[in-house]
Short mmCIF file of C-alpha atoms and ligand atoms in Angstrom, two decimals:
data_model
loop_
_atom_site.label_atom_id
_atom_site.label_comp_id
_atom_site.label_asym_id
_atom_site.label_seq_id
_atom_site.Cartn_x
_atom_site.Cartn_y
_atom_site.Cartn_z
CA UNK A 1 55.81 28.81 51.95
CA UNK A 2 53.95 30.18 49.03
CA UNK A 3 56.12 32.00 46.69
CA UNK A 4 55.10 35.41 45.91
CA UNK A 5 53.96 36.31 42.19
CA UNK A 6 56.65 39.36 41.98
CA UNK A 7 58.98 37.36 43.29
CA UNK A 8 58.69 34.56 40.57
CA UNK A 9 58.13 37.22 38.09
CA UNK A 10 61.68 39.10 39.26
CA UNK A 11 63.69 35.54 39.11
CA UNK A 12 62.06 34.50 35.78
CA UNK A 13 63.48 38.25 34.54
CA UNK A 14 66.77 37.01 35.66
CA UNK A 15 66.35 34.04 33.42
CA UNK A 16 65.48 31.54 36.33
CA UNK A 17 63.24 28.70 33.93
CA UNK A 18 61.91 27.07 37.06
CA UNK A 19 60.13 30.40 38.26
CA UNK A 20 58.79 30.58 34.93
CA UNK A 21 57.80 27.13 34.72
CA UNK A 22 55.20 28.07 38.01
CA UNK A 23 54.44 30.86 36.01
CA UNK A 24 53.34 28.97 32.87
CA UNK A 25 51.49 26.14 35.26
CA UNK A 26 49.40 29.03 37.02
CA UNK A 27 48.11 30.68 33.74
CA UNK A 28 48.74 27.94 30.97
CA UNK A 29 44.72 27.01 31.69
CA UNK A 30 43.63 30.62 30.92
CA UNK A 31 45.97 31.12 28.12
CA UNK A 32 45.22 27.78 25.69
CA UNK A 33 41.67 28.48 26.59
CA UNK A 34 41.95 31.87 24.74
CA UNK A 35 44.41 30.39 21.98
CA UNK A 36 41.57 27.50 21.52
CA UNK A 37 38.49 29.80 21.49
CA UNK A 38 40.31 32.01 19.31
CA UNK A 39 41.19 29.68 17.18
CA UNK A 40 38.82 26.61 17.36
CA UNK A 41 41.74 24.53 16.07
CA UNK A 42 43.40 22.01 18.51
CA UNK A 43 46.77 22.04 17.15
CA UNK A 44 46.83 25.40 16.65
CA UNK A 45 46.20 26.30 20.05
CA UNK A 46 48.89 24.04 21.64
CA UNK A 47 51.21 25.75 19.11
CA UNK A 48 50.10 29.26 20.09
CA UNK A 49 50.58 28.43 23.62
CA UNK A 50 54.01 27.39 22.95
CA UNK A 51 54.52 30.43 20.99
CA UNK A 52 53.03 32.77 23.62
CA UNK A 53 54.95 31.45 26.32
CA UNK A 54 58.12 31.59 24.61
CA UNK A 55 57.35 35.04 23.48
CA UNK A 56 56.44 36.07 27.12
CA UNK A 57 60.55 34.49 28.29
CA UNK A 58 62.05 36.96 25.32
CA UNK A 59 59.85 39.92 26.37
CA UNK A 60 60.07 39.46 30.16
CA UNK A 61 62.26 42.01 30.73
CA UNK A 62 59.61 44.61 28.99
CA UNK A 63 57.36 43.95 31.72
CA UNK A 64 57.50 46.70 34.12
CA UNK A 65 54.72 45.75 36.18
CA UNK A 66 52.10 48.88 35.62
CA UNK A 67 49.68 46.22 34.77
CA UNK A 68 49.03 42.49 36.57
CA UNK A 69 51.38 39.38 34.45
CA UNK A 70 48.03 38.14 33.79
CA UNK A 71 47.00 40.93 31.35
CA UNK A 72 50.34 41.67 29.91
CA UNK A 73 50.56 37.86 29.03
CA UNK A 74 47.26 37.64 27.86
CA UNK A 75 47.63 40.86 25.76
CA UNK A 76 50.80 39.50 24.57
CA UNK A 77 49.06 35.77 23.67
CA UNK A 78 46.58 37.79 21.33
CA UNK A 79 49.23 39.44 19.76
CA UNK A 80 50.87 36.44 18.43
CA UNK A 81 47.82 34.20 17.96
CA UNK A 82 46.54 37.41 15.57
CA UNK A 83 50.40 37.44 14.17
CA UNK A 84 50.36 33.50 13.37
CA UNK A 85 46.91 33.34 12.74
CA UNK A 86 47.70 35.98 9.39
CA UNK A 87 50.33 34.48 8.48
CA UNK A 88 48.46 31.07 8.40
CA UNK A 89 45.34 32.41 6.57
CA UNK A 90 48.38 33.76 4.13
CA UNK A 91 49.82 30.40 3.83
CA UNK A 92 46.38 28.16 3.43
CA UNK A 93 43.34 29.55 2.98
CA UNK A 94 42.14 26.92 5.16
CA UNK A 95 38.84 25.88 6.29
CA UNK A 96 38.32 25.70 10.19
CA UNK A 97 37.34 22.69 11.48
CA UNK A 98 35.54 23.10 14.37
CA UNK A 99 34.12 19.27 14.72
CA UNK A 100 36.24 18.69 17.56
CA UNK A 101 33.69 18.50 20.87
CA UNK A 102 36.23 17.08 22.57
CA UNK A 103 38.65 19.79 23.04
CA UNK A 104 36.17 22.50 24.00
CA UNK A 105 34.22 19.87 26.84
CA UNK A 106 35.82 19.63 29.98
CA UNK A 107 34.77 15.91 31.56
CA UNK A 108 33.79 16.07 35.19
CA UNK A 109 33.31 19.96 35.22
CA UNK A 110 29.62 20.90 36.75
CA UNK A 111 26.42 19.28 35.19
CA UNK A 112 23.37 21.95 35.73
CA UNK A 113 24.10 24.28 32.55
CA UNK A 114 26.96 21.91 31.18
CA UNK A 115 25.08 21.10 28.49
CA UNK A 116 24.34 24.97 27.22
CA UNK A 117 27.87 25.80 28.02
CA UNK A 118 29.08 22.82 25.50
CA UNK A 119 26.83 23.94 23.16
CA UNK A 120 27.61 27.46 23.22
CA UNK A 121 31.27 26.90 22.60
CA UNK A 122 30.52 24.34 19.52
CA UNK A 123 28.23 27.37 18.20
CA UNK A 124 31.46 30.20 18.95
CA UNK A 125 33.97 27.31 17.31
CA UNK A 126 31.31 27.38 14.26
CA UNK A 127 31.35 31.00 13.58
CA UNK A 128 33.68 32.56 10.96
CA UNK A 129 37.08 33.88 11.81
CA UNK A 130 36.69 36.99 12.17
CA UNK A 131 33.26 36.90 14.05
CA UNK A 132 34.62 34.63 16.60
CA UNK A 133 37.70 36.91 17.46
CA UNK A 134 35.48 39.24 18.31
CA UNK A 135 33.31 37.52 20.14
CA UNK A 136 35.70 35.81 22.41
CA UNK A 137 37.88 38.94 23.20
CA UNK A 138 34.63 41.11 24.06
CA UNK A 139 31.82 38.63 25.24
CA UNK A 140 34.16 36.14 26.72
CA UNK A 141 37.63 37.81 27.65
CA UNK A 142 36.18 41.46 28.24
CA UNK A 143 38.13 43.27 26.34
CA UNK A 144 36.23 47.09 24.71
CA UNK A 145 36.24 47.97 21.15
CA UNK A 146 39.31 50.37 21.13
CA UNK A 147 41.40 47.57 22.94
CA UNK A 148 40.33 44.78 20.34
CA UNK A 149 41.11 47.71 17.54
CA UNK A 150 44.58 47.45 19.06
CA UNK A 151 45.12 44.35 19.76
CA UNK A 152 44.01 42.97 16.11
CA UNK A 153 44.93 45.74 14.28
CA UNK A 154 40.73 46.57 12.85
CA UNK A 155 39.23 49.46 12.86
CA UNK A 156 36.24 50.10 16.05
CA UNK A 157 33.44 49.96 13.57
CA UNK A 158 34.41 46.52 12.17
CA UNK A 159 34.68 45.22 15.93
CA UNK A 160 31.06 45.89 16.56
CA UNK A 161 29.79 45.00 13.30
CA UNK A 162 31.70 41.60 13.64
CA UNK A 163 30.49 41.02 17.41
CA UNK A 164 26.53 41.91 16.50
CA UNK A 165 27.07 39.35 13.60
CA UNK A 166 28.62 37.07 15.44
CA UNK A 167 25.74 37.41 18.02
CA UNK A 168 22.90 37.44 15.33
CA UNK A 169 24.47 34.22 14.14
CA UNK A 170 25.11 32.34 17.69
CA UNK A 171 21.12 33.39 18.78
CA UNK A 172 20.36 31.70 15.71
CA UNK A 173 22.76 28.45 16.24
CA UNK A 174 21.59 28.43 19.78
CA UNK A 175 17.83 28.37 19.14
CA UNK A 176 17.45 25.34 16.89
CA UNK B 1 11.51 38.80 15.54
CA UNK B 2 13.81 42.18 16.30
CA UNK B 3 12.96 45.46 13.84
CA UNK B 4 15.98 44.52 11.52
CA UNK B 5 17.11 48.17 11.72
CA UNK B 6 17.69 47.79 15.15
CA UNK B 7 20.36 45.20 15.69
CA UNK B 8 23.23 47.61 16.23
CA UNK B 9 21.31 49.67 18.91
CA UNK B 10 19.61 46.92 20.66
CA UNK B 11 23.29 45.27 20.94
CA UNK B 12 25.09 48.79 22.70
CA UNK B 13 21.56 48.68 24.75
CA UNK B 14 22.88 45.38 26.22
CA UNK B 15 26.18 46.51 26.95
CA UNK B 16 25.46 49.34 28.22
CA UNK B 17 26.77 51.47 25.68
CA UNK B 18 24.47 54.15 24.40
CA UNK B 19 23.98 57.72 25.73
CA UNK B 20 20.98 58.83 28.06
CA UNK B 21 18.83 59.91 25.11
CA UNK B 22 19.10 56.73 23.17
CA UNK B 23 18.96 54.65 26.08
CA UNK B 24 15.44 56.36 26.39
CA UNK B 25 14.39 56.21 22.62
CA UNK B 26 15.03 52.10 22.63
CA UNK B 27 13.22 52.01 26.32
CA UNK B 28 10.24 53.43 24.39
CA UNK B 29 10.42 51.21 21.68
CA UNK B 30 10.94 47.92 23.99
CA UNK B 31 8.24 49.02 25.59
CA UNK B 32 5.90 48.38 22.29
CA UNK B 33 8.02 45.94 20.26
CA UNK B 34 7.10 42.03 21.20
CA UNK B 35 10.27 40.90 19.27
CA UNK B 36 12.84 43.49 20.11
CA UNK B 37 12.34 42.47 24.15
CA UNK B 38 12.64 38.97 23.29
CA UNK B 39 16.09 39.60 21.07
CA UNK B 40 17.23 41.92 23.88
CA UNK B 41 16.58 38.57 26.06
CA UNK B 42 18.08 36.57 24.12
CA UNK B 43 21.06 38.79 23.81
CA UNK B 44 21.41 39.34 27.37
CA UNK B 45 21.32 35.33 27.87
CA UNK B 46 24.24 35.07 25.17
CA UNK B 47 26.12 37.94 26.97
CA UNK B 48 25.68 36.22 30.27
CA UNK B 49 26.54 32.95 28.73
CA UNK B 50 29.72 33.99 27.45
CA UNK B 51 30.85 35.52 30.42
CA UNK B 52 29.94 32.41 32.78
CA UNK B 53 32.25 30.03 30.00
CA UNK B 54 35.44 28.81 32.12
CA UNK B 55 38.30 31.06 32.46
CA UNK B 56 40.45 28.32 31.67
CA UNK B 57 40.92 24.81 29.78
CA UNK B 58 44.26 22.69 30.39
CA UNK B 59 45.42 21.35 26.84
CA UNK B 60 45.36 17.65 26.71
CA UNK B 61 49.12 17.85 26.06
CA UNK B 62 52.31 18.39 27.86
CA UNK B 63 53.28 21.78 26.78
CA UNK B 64 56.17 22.82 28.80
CA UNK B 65 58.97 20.70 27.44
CA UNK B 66 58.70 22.21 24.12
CA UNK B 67 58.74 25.89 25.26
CA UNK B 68 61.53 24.83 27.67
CA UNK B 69 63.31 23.16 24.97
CA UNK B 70 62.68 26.63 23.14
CA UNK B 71 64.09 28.74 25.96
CA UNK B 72 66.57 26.59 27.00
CA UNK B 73 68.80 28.21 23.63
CA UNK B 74 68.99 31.44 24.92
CA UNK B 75 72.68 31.66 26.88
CA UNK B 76 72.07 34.29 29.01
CA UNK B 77 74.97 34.03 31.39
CA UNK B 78 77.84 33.65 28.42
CA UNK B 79 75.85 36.83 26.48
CA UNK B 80 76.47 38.61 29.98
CA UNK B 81 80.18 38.05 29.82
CA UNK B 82 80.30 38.50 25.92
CA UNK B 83 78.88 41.84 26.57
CA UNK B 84 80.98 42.86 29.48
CA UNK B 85 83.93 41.75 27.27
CA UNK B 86 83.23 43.99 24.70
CA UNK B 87 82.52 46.99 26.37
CA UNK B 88 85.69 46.87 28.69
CA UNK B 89 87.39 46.64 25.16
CA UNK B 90 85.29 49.31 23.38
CA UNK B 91 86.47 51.31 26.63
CA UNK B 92 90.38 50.50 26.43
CA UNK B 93 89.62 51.58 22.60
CA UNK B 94 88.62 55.42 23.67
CA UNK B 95 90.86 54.99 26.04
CA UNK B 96 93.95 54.46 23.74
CA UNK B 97 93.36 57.43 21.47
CA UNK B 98 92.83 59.59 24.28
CA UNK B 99 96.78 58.46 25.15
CA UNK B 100 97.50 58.83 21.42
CA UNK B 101 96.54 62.22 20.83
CA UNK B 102 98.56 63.12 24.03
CA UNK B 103 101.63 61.67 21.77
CA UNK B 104 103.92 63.87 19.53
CA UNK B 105 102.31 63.54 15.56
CA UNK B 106 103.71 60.29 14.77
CA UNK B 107 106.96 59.76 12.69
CA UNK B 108 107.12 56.00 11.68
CA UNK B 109 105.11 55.98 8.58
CA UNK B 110 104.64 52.39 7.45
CA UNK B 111 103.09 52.50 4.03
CA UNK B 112 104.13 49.10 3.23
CA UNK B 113 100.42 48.25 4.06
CA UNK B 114 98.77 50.64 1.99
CA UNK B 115 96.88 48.63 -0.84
CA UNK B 116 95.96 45.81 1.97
CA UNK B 117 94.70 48.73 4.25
CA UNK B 118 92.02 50.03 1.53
CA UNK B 119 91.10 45.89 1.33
CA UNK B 120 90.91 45.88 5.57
CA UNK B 121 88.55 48.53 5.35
CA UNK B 122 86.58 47.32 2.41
CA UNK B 123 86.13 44.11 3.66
CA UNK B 124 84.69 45.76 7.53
CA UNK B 125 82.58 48.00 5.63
CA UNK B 126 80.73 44.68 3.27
CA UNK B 127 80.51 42.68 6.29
CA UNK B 128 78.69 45.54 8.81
CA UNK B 129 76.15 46.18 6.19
CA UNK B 130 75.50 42.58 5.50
CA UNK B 131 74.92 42.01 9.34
CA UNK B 132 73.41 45.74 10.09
CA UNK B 133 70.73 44.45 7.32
CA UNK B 134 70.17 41.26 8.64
CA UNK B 135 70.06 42.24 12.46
CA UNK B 136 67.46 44.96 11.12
CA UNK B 137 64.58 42.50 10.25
CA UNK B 138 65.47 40.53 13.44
CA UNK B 139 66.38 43.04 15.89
CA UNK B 140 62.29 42.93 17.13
CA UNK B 141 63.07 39.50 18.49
CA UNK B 142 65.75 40.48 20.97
CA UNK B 143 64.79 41.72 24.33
CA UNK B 144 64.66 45.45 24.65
CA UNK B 145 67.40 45.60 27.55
CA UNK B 146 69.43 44.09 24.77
CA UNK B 147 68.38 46.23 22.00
CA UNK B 148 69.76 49.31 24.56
CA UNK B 149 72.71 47.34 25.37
CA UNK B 150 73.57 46.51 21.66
CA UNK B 151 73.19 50.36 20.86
CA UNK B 152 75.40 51.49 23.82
CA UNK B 153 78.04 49.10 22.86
CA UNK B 154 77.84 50.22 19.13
CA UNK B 155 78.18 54.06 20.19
CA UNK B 156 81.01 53.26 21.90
CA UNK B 157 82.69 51.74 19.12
CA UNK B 158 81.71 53.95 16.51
CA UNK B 159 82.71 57.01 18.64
CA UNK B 160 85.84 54.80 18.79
CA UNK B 161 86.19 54.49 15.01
CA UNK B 162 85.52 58.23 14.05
CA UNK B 163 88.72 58.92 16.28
CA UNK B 164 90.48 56.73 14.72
CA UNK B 165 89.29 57.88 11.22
CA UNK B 166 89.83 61.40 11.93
CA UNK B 167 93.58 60.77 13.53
CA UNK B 168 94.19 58.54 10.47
CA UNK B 169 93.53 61.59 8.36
CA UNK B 170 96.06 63.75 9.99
CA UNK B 171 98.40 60.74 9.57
CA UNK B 172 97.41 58.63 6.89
CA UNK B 173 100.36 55.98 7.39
CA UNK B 174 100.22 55.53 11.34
CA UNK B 175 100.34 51.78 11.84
CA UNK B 176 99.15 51.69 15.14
CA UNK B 177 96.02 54.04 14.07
CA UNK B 178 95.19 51.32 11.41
CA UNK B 179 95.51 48.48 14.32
CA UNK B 180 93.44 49.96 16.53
CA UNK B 181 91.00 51.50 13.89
CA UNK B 182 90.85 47.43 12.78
CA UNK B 183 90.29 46.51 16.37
CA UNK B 184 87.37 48.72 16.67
CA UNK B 185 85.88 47.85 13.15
CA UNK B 186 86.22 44.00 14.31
CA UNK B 187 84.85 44.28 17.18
CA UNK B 188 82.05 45.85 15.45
CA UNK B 189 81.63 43.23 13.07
CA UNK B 190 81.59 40.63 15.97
CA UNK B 191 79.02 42.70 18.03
CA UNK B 192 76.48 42.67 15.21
CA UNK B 193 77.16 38.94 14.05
CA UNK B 194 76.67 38.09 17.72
CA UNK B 195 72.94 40.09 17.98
CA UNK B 196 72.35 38.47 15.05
CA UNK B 197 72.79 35.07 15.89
CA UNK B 198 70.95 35.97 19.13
CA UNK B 199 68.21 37.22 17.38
CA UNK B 200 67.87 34.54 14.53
CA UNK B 201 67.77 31.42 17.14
CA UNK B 202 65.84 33.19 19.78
ZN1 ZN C 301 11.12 46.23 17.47
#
């Protein structure tokens, strides 16, 4: 019998680790591939998701349910990649590297667009910081200006100027 | 090409984000402009693009042992009886000066303790700011349930303590005040050494 998502969410609350181990195999996928686009860092992103998940076990008990797990943890996984990723741009003004095809192609997966799709995420890896955020919570992930504003802590206005540059800049990538 | 001075208003065209009017106004232009219907392509294509990526990429690596290596610390079953343990006794606290203010004003002053009494209290008072301080930068790491529960717990005790300060007051040399006013100002110190430690390796 299939176990019921409230169910494993109400056991995990009670501090059950093997109902939150099905939890972190059912969305793990969805939340390194946010960690990874947001980042376009390899390590990083494993280390996020590790972060996230371990975040989402202390703050379990603040879920209440009003929204689905899904967007409470992937609310919660933007908070602390924006939380690590200032503390690391604090730490090292570090370059990205974003020469890493590897991690954003997925072997085996389709064939008919594969090749825009791989190069579309090696342009959004090669975009700057703060134009990729913003392009991978609104273009990608969904999320409006007023939630990124909140989620990132930047004001509306710099939201949509960073997402029209990032655009400007991916058209560009995309069309050599 | 796109008119330069269009960007912005082309993009909210594509997402749908402009009011009736303006919607219009850039329908007009598109309607003349070559280059601003081919960026309004190209943007749609992006948009499109973006939204057709996959929802999700498994990391090459095993993740899960670390994180349950990292969860693994929390003890949540001997918190649960720590916690029950020191509210029963934060209880039997309020309970016990409830009894002693039923009692006759006490008459076996013991002042033999005096100068180590104003050292008791001294050393309570250092160690509860040290930890109130420390659990103060941590305290957003502990779970909220536990954030209510720690505050419950240290409203008990401090209604406790005021009791026993005011009682003490009226009868500066009561032995038994200064026990249980110790008791309660232990317990205190344990409760926030314990959030703390909860907090710090959590
Ligand atoms: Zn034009």
């Amino acid at each position: 019998m299939q176990a019921d998502p409230s169910d494993l969410i109400q056991r995990a609350q009670q501090g059950d680790q093997a109902a939150f181990e099905a939890l972190y195999r059912a969305h793990v996928g969805r939340v390194y591939a946010l960690c990874l686009r947001l980042t376009a860092d390899v390590v990083r992103a494993e280390d996020l998701t590790q972060d996230a998940f371990v975040r989402a076990w202390e703050r379990l008990a603040s879920f209440r349910g009003e929204s689905a797990f899904s967007s409470w943890l992937y609310r919660l996984t933007v908070n602390v990649v924006f939380l690590g990723e200032r503390a690391s741009r604090r730490r090292a003004r570090r370059v990205f590297t974003t020469d890493d095809p590897a991690a954003l192609e997925r072997p085996g997966e389709g064939s008919g667009t594969a090749g825009g799709r791989v190069d579309l995420e090696r342009a959004v890896a090669a975009l700057p910081p703060g134009a990729r955020e913003v392009f991978v919570l609104h273009d990608v992930e969904g999320y409006r200006h007023h939630e990124i504003a909140e989620l990132t802590g930047i004001a509306v206005g710099t939201s949509k100027a960073q997402l029209f540059r990032a655009r400007r800049l991916l058209r560009e990538a995309l069309s050599k | 090409m796109m008119c330069s001075d269009r960007e912005a208003q082309l993009n909210e065209y594509v997402d749908g984000t402009l009011a009736t009017g303006a919607r219009a106004l850039v329908e007009t232009h598109l309607a003349q402009c070559a280059g601003c219907r081919e960026a309004v392509a190209e943007l749609r294509a992006l948009v499109d693009g973006a939204r057709g990526l996959p929802r999700t990429i498994e990391p090459a690596s095993e993740l899960w042992a670390g994180i349950a290596g990292r969860i693994g610390k929390r003890e949540t079953g001997k918190g649960k009886r720590w916690w029950g343990g020191a509210l029963a006794a934060a209880a039997t606290l309020v309970i016990g000066f409830a009894i002693y203010r039923l009692l006759p004003s006490s008459t076996a002053h013991d002042r033999r303790e005096g100068r180590g009494w104003v050292a008791v209290q001294a050393d309570y008072a250092r160690a509860a700011d040290e930890l109130t301080a420390a659990l103060a930068t941590e305290r957003h790491r502990l779970r909220p349930e536990t954030v209510a529960l720690l505050e419950h717990n240290l409203g008990v005790i401090d209604a406790a303590m005021r009791e026993s300060r005011d009682a003490l007051a009226r009868d500066p040399g009561n032995v038994e005040l200064r026990g249980l006013f110790a008791a309660a100002a232990r317990q205190r110190v344990e409760l926030l050494r314990w959030a703390t430690r909860v907090a710090t390796s959590s």
